[in-house]
Coordinates of C-alpha atoms in Angstrom, one line a residue:
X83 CA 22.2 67.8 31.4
X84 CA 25.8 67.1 31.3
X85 CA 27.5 67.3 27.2
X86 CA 28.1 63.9 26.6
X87 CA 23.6 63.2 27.0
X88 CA 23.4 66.2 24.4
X89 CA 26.2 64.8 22.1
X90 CA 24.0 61.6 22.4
X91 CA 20.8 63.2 21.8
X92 CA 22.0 64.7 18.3
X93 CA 23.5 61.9 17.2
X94 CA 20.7 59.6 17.9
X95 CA 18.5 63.2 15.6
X96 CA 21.3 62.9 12.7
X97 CA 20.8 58.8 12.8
X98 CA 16.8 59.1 13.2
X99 CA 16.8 61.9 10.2
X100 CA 18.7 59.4 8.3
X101 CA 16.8 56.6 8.8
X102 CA 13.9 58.6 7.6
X103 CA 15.3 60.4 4.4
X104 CA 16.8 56.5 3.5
X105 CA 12.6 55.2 4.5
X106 CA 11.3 58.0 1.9
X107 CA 13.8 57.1 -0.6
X108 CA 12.6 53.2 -0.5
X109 CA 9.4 54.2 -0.5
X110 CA 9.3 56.5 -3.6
X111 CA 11.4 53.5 -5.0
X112 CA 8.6 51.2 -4.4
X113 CA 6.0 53.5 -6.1
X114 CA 7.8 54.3 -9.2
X115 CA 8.2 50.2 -9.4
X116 CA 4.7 49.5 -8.8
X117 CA 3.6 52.0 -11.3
X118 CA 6.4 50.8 -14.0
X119 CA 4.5 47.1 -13.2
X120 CA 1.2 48.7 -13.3
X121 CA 1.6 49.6 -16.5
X122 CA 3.4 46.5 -17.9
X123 CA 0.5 44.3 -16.6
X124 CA -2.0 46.3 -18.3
X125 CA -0.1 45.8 -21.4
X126 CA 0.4 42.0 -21.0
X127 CA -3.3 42.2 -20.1
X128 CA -3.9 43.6 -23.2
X129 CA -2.2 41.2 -25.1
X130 CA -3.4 38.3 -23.3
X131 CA -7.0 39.4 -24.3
X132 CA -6.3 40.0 -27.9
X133 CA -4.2 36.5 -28.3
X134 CA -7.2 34.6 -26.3
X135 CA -9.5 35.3 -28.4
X136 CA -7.4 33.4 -31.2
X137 CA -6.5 30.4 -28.4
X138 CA -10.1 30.2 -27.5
X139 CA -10.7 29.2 -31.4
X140 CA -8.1 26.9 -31.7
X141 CA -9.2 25.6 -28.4
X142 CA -12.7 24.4 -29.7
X143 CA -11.3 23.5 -32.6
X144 CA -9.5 21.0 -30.6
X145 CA -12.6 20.2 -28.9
X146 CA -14.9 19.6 -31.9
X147 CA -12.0 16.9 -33.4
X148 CA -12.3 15.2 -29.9
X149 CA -15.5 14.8 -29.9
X150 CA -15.5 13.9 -33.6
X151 CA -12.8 11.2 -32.8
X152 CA -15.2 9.8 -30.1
X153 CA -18.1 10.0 -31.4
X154 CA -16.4 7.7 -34.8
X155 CA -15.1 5.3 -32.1
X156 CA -18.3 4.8 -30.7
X157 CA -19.4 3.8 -33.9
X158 CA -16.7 1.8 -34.8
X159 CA -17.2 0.1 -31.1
X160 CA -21.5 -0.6 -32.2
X161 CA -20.0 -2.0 -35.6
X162 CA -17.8 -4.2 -34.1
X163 CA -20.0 -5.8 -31.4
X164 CA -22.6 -5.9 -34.4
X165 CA -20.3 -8.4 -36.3
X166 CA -18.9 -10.5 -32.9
X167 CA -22.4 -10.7 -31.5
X168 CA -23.6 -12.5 -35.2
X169 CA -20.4 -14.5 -35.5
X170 CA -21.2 -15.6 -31.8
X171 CA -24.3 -16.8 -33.3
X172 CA -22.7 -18.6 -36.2
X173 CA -20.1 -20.2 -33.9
X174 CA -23.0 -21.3 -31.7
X175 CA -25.0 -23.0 -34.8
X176 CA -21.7 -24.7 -35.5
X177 CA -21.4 -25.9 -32.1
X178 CA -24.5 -27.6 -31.9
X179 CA -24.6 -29.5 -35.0
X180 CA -21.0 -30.7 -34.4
X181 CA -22.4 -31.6 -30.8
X182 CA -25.5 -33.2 -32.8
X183 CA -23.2 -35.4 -35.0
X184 CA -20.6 -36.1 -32.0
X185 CA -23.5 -37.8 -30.8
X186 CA -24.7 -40.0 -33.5
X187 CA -21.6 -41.2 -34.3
X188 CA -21.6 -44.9 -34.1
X189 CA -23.6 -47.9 -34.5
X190 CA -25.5 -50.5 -32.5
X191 CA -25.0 -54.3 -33.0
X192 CA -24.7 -57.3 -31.8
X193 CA -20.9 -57.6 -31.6
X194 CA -19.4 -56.6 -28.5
X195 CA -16.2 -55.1 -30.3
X196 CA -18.2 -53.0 -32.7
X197 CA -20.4 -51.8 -30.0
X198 CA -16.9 -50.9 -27.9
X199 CA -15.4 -49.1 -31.4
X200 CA -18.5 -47.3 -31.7
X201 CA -18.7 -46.3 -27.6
X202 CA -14.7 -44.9 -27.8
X203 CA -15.4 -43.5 -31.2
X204 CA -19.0 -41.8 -29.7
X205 CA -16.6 -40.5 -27.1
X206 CA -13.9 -39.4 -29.2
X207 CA -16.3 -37.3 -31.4
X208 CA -17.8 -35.5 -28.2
X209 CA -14.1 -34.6 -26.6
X210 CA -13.5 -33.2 -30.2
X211 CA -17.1 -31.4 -30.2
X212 CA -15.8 -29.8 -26.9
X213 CA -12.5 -28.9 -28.0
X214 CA -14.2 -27.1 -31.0
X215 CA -16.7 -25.2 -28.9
X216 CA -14.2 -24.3 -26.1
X217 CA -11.3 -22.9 -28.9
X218 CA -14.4 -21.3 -30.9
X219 CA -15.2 -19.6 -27.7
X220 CA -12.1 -18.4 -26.8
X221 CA -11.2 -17.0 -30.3
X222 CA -14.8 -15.3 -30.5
X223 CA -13.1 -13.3 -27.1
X224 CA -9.8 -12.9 -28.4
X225 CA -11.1 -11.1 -31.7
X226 CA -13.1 -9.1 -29.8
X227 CA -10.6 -7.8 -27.4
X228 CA -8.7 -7.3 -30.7
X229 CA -10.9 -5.3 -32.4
X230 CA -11.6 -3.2 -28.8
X231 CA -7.8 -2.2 -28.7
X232 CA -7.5 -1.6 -32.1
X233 CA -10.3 0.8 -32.2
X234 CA -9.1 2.6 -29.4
X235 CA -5.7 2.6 -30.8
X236 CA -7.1 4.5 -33.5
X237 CA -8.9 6.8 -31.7
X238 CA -5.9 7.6 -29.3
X239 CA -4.0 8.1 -32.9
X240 CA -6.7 10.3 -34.5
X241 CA -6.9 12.4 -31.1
X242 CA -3.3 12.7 -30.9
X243 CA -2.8 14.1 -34.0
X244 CA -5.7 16.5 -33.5
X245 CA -4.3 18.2 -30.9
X246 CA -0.9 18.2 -32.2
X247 CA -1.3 18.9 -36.0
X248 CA -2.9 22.6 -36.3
X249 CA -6.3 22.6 -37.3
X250 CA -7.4 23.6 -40.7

């Protein structure tokens, strides 16, 4: 074995006993940091379990005024459909008398002209008994849209601020 393989050889032992020493080093390095995070975790753990308890509270606190908002919408809903369904029924009476008098207007005779009067005013009557039941109609659904959104405006309201306003 000639010099220069030895001079080789011990340089590549100096290198390799480097490379060790500088592996141990990272590795004790890595322990002492796991250990330091060990022990941080199980004091955030700690803390996490004391300040759930205290969050869990507040969280079903939050739930109960949900459901509390809910269930006063839903009632507000059952009133509301209460009323439209008996004005419905009102607007319906009111429908068919003023379709019962559209068609007894007018009178029989034996004059052509009155009997023509009476036939345009017959017809008249009926176009304005129609008029009435189709705009009854459509403002029994537009009140009751109304009162749909403005309950669940409220409700969104009332829930809003009970999750946003502390409880108690």
């Amino acid at each position: 074995m000639n010099t220069w393989n030895v001079r080789v050889i011990a340089l590549l032992a100096v290198v390799g006993s480097y490379w060790f020493v500088y592996q141990h080093g990272r590795s004790v390095e890595r322990a002492q940091a796991a250990t330091a995070s060990a022990q941080r975790d199980s004091g955030d753990r700690l803390a996490e379990m004391l300040g759930e308890r205290g969050e869990r509270a507040k969280e079903q606190q939050r739930v109960e005024a949900q459901e509390e908002v809910s269930a006063h919408a839903q009632e507000q809903r059952t009133i509301a459909e209460g009323a439209a369904a008996g004005a419905h029924a009102a607007g319906q009476r009111l429908r068919d008398e003023a379709g019962k008098l559209a068609a007894s207007v007018g009178c029989s005779g034996p004059d052509p002209a009155v009997a023509a009067r009476s036939e345009a005013a017959r017809r008249a009557a009926m176009v304005l008994s129609d008029l009435l039941a189709r705009a009854d109609a459509r403002a029994g659904e537009l009140a009751a849209a109304f009162d749909r959104a403005r309950i669940a405006g409220l409700a969104c309201e009332k829930s809003y601020n009970a999750l946003v306003k502390p409880p108690g």
